[in-house]
Tab-separated table of C-alpha atoms in Angstrom:
chain	number	residue	atom	x	y	z
L	1	UNK	CA	-21.192	-3.604	84.553
L	2	UNK	CA	-18.301	-1.316	85.486
L	3	UNK	CA	-17.079	1.396	83.160
L	4	UNK	CA	-14.533	0.464	80.543
L	5	UNK	CA	-10.850	0.843	81.351
L	6	UNK	CA	-9.189	2.695	78.502
L	7	UNK	CA	-5.793	1.903	80.063
L	8	UNK	CA	-6.477	-1.837	79.825
L	9	UNK	CA	-8.021	-1.534	76.375
L	10	UNK	CA	-5.104	0.278	74.745
L	11	UNK	CA	-2.542	-2.263	75.925
L	12	UNK	CA	-3.225	-3.740	72.485
L	13	UNK	CA	-3.921	-0.470	70.674
L	14	UNK	CA	-2.285	-1.363	67.360
L	15	UNK	CA	-4.005	-4.744	67.119
L	16	UNK	CA	-7.404	-3.317	68.062
L	17	UNK	CA	-7.036	-0.474	65.564
L	18	UNK	CA	-6.031	-2.599	62.570
L	19	UNK	CA	-9.565	-3.804	61.701
L	20	UNK	CA	-10.766	-0.188	61.569
L	21	UNK	CA	-7.911	0.656	59.183
L	22	UNK	CA	-8.861	-2.301	56.991
L	23	UNK	CA	-12.498	-1.209	56.967
L	24	UNK	CA	-11.548	2.384	56.127
L	25	UNK	CA	-9.503	1.062	53.211
L	26	UNK	CA	-12.623	-0.613	51.794
L	27	UNK	CA	-14.515	2.698	51.795
L	28	UNK	CA	-11.611	4.914	50.744
L	29	UNK	CA	-13.347	5.725	47.448
L	30	UNK	CA	-16.108	7.590	49.303
L	31	UNK	CA	-15.910	11.334	49.980
L	32	UNK	CA	-17.960	11.967	53.130
L	33	UNK	CA	-18.469	15.499	54.419
L	34	UNK	CA	-19.864	14.281	57.740
L	35	UNK	CA	-18.892	11.205	59.770
L	36	UNK	CA	-20.254	9.696	62.984
L	37	UNK	CA	-18.000	7.155	64.718
L	38	UNK	CA	-20.175	4.946	66.952
L	39	UNK	CA	-18.343	3.369	69.880
L	40	UNK	CA	-15.229	5.454	69.342
L	41	UNK	CA	-13.603	4.192	72.552
L	42	UNK	CA	-10.268	5.912	73.248
L	43	UNK	CA	-10.452	7.667	69.883
L	44	UNK	CA	-8.143	5.454	67.832
L	45	UNK	CA	-10.755	4.749	65.145
L	46	UNK	CA	-11.832	8.406	65.050
L	47	UNK	CA	-8.234	9.466	64.537
L	48	UNK	CA	-7.880	6.951	61.695
L	49	UNK	CA	-11.022	8.361	60.069
L	50	UNK	CA	-9.686	11.903	60.394
L	51	UNK	CA	-6.458	10.855	58.667
L	52	UNK	CA	-8.357	9.154	55.829
L	53	UNK	CA	-10.959	11.901	55.379
L	54	UNK	CA	-9.218	15.133	56.449
L	55	UNK	CA	-11.919	17.432	55.069
L	56	UNK	CA	-14.853	15.722	56.792
L	57	UNK	CA	-16.556	16.886	59.976
L	58	UNK	CA	-16.156	13.965	62.381
L	59	UNK	CA	-17.794	13.210	65.724
L	60	UNK	CA	-16.854	10.212	67.857
L	61	UNK	CA	-19.461	8.982	70.323
L	62	UNK	CA	-19.246	6.513	73.181
L	63	UNK	CA	-21.124	5.666	76.373
L	64	UNK	CA	-18.004	5.327	78.536
L	65	UNK	CA	-16.740	8.284	80.572
L	66	UNK	CA	-13.283	6.744	80.860
L	67	UNK	CA	-12.974	6.103	77.127
L	68	UNK	CA	-14.124	9.618	76.252
L	69	UNK	CA	-11.748	11.181	78.773
L	70	UNK	CA	-8.800	9.432	77.141
L	71	UNK	CA	-10.057	10.213	73.622
L	72	UNK	CA	-10.318	13.924	74.386
L	73	UNK	CA	-6.912	13.949	76.061
L	74	UNK	CA	-5.172	12.020	73.279
L	75	UNK	CA	-6.883	13.734	70.344
L	76	UNK	CA	-7.794	17.254	71.513
L	77	UNK	CA	-8.331	18.402	67.932
L	78	UNK	CA	-11.194	15.937	67.397
L	79	UNK	CA	-14.796	16.125	68.586
L	80	UNK	CA	-16.198	13.547	71.014
L	81	UNK	CA	-19.593	13.317	72.681
L	82	UNK	CA	-21.231	10.922	75.101
L	83	UNK	CA	-24.225	9.080	73.700
L	84	UNK	CA	-25.934	5.739	74.088
L	85	UNK	CA	-26.924	3.954	70.896
L	86	UNK	CA	-29.496	3.693	69.436
L	87	UNK	CA	-31.714	6.014	71.531
L	88	UNK	CA	-28.983	8.606	71.955
L	89	UNK	CA	-28.855	9.119	68.203
L	90	UNK	CA	-31.939	11.303	68.538
L	91	UNK	CA	-29.783	14.120	69.927
L	92	UNK	CA	-27.977	14.387	66.596
L	93	UNK	CA	-30.421	16.183	64.325
L	94	UNK	CA	-28.400	15.955	61.134
L	95	UNK	CA	-27.809	13.035	58.802
L	96	UNK	CA	-24.370	11.651	58.010
L	97	UNK	CA	-22.552	10.647	54.855
L	98	UNK	CA	-20.640	7.960	56.748
L	99	UNK	CA	-21.529	6.209	59.979
L	100	UNK	CA	-18.668	4.036	61.137
L	101	UNK	CA	-18.436	1.504	63.951
L	102	UNK	CA	-15.464	-0.629	64.938
L	103	UNK	CA	-15.974	-3.429	67.503
L	104	UNK	CA	-19.022	-1.880	69.155
L	105	UNK	CA	-22.496	-2.849	67.998
L	106	UNK	CA	-22.251	-6.467	69.133
L	107	UNK	CA	-22.642	-5.089	72.693
L	108	UNK	CA	-26.023	-3.526	71.865
L	109	UNK	CA	-29.321	-5.476	72.130
L	110	UNK	CA	-31.966	-5.624	69.398
L	111	UNK	CA	-29.697	-5.627	66.380
L	112	UNK	CA	-32.521	-5.213	63.868
L	113	UNK	CA	-33.861	-2.106	65.617
L	114	UNK	CA	-30.332	-0.750	66.068
L	115	UNK	CA	-29.291	-1.153	62.448
L	116	UNK	CA	-32.505	0.277	61.053
L	117	UNK	CA	-32.251	3.312	63.331
L	118	UNK	CA	-28.625	3.940	62.399
L	119	UNK	CA	-29.456	3.439	58.732
L	120	UNK	CA	-32.143	6.096	59.083
L	121	UNK	CA	-29.444	8.608	60.078
L	122	UNK	CA	-27.668	8.267	56.714
L	123	UNK	CA	-27.881	10.945	54.056
L	124	UNK	CA	-28.837	9.903	50.517
L	125	UNK	CA	-26.082	7.624	49.270
L	126	UNK	CA	-24.618	7.444	52.759
L	127	UNK	CA	-22.596	4.499	54.043
L	128	UNK	CA	-22.822	2.504	57.280
L	129	UNK	CA	-19.549	0.603	57.767
L	130	UNK	CA	-19.172	-1.915	60.604
L	131	UNK	CA	-16.692	-4.379	62.054
L	132	UNK	CA	-17.574	-6.719	64.912
L	133	UNK	CA	-15.848	-9.738	66.443
L	134	UNK	CA	-17.611	-12.991	65.640
L	135	UNK	CA	-17.797	-14.021	69.261
L	136	UNK	CA	-19.574	-17.288	68.482
L	137	UNK	CA	-16.484	-18.460	66.578
L	138	UNK	CA	-13.755	-17.082	68.844
L	139	UNK	CA	-11.795	-19.848	70.640
L	140	UNK	CA	-11.596	-17.770	73.827
L	141	UNK	CA	-15.353	-17.578	74.276
L	142	UNK	CA	-15.847	-21.247	73.479
L	143	UNK	CA	-13.368	-22.023	76.260
L	144	UNK	CA	-14.920	-19.511	78.675
L	145	UNK	CA	-18.488	-20.662	78.071
L	146	UNK	CA	-17.496	-24.284	78.587
L	147	UNK	CA	-15.664	-23.375	81.798
L	148	UNK	CA	-18.617	-21.590	83.379
L	149	UNK	CA	-20.776	-24.680	83.043
L	150	UNK	CA	-19.026	-25.886	86.222
L	151	UNK	CA	-21.211	-25.564	89.365
L	152	UNK	CA	-18.895	-22.996	90.957
L	153	UNK	CA	-19.468	-20.554	88.080
L	154	UNK	CA	-23.077	-21.452	87.362
L	155	UNK	CA	-24.410	-17.931	87.991
L	156	UNK	CA	-22.136	-16.575	85.255
L	157	UNK	CA	-23.990	-18.611	82.639
L	158	UNK	CA	-26.825	-16.066	82.791
L	159	UNK	CA	-24.610	-13.273	81.452
L	160	UNK	CA	-25.651	-12.199	77.970
L	161	UNK	CA	-23.390	-9.338	77.014
L	162	UNK	CA	-23.173	-9.998	73.262
L	163	UNK	CA	-26.055	-9.527	70.870
L	164	UNK	CA	-24.603	-9.871	67.395
L	165	UNK	CA	-26.413	-11.970	64.839
L	166	UNK	CA	-24.945	-14.729	62.722
L	167	UNK	CA	-23.789	-13.647	59.243
L	168	UNK	CA	-26.751	-15.423	57.662
L	169	UNK	CA	-29.142	-13.502	59.936
L	170	UNK	CA	-27.519	-10.195	59.042
L	171	UNK	CA	-27.901	-11.122	55.386
L	172	UNK	CA	-31.637	-11.685	55.754
L	173	UNK	CA	-31.959	-8.369	57.590
L	174	UNK	CA	-30.003	-6.394	55.005
L	175	UNK	CA	-31.688	-8.019	52.018
L	176	UNK	CA	-35.078	-6.868	53.351
L	177	UNK	CA	-33.849	-3.261	53.570
L	178	UNK	CA	-33.684	-0.759	50.733
L	179	UNK	CA	-29.908	-0.768	50.454
L	180	UNK	CA	-26.891	-2.159	48.701
L	181	UNK	CA	-24.630	-4.137	50.996
L	182	UNK	CA	-21.559	-6.323	51.164
L	183	UNK	CA	-20.265	-8.617	53.880
L	184	UNK	CA	-17.025	-10.442	54.523
L	185	UNK	CA	-15.128	-12.201	57.280
L	186	UNK	CA	-11.462	-11.936	58.225
L	187	UNK	CA	-9.570	-13.852	60.890
L	188	UNK	CA	-6.762	-11.928	62.572
L	189	UNK	CA	-3.865	-13.809	64.081
L	190	UNK	CA	-2.644	-11.864	67.098
L	191	UNK	CA	0.704	-13.025	68.427
L	192	UNK	CA	0.953	-13.266	72.216
L	193	UNK	CA	3.989	-14.018	74.348
L	194	UNK	CA	1.878	-16.502	76.310
L	195	UNK	CA	-1.728	-17.239	77.215
L	196	UNK	CA	-1.380	-14.457	79.795
L	197	UNK	CA	-1.576	-12.045	76.874
L	198	UNK	CA	-4.933	-13.523	75.862
L	199	UNK	CA	-6.280	-12.970	79.371
L	200	UNK	CA	-5.020	-9.380	79.370
L	201	UNK	CA	-6.664	-8.784	75.979
L	202	UNK	CA	-10.066	-9.951	77.155
L	203	UNK	CA	-9.831	-8.186	80.504
L	204	UNK	CA	-10.132	-5.087	78.326
L	205	UNK	CA	-13.277	-6.336	76.596
L	206	UNK	CA	-15.416	-9.462	76.873
L	207	UNK	CA	-14.138	-10.850	80.178
L	208	UNK	CA	-15.139	-7.700	82.075
L	209	UNK	CA	-18.809	-8.586	82.741
L	210	UNK	CA	-17.846	-11.991	84.138
L	211	UNK	CA	-15.258	-10.567	86.536
L	212	UNK	CA	-17.615	-7.751	87.576
L	213	UNK	CA	-20.189	-10.352	88.667
L	214	UNK	CA	-17.769	-11.921	91.169
L	215	UNK	CA	-16.139	-10.841	94.449
L	216	UNK	CA	-12.395	-10.204	94.235
L	217	UNK	CA	-11.384	-13.609	95.588
L	218	UNK	CA	-13.526	-15.422	93.045
L	219	UNK	CA	-12.234	-13.195	90.252
L	220	UNK	CA	-8.730	-14.530	90.867
L	221	UNK	CA	-10.038	-18.090	90.957
L	222	UNK	CA	-11.881	-17.661	87.665
L	223	UNK	CA	-8.801	-16.185	85.980
L	224	UNK	CA	-6.687	-19.070	87.286
L	225	UNK	CA	-9.176	-21.631	85.975
L	226	UNK	CA	-9.335	-19.837	82.651
L	227	UNK	CA	-5.545	-19.692	82.428
L	228	UNK	CA	-5.343	-23.459	82.944
L	229	UNK	CA	-7.991	-24.067	80.270
L	230	UNK	CA	-6.200	-21.792	77.801
L	231	UNK	CA	-2.900	-23.561	78.463
L	232	UNK	CA	-4.583	-26.868	77.707
L	233	UNK	CA	-6.084	-25.530	74.463
L	234	UNK	CA	-3.196	-23.606	72.914
L	235	UNK	CA	-0.047	-25.237	71.601
L	236	UNK	CA	2.889	-22.810	71.649
L	237	UNK	CA	4.718	-22.150	68.386
L	238	UNK	CA	8.366	-23.093	67.880
L	239	UNK	CA	9.395	-19.775	69.448
L	240	UNK	CA	7.061	-20.397	72.437
L	241	UNK	CA	4.584	-17.699	71.372
L	242	UNK	CA	0.838	-18.178	71.063
L	243	UNK	CA	-1.390	-17.391	68.081
L	244	UNK	CA	-4.714	-15.934	69.222
L	245	UNK	CA	-7.206	-16.300	66.396
L	246	UNK	CA	-9.815	-13.525	66.223
L	247	UNK	CA	-12.577	-13.953	63.591
L	248	UNK	CA	-14.227	-10.648	62.639
L	249	UNK	CA	-17.265	-9.838	60.506
L	250	UNK	CA	-17.390	-6.730	58.323
L	251	UNK	CA	-20.348	-5.243	56.526
L	252	UNK	CA	-21.037	-2.092	54.541
L	253	UNK	CA	-24.545	-0.794	53.866
L	254	UNK	CA	-25.237	1.974	51.368
L	255	UNK	CA	-28.485	3.903	51.322
L	256	UNK	CA	-30.303	4.402	48.044
């Protein structure tokens, strides 16, 4: 899969940042001295953490060169490093009071192994705070996955770029660990001028692997087919705008 495009991603910077602000609000009673931001992207979540916890030492990590380049350029006062999770965590020898991750870990295989390894990097009483899109419930992916059942797009049905568990599966995992935890779900209603906005949103995230698997001519054809399917699904509001529903799962784990 091609590298992320930070330029495409931050077209919706405010909307993508809001869940991280909401998650930070839920942990605002903590006083971490050290924070690791996993999947920091262009640095918007890391900046929000720095504003909320100004006395903490914060490191944002990401696998994408393009995302890190923009993060360092936009927030030169913050620290960013390239690392792949979970194996790349071994390079960080310390433990952290807060490990934070906004819209990242659903891209990483082997969720049980991932979460246990991250949890092992927490200091005593440390917190692991996570937000991920519930892709199984998102209307866009239901539409996309139905579309690629067509013979023309059959090879795209083998793409498995999301690895998040269902909430009930996360519960069973957390309840078997030595930790306190809480979970909740929030649906965000993002207002788009048209279904074109939905396509632009997902070009910066979950649509990327599907387009990368196609030659340029077929990329345009897939986007056109997707646009038609989205237009059939969404009913414009009275002002002609579209509500894009985005269900998101949050969880907070606290080490003993």
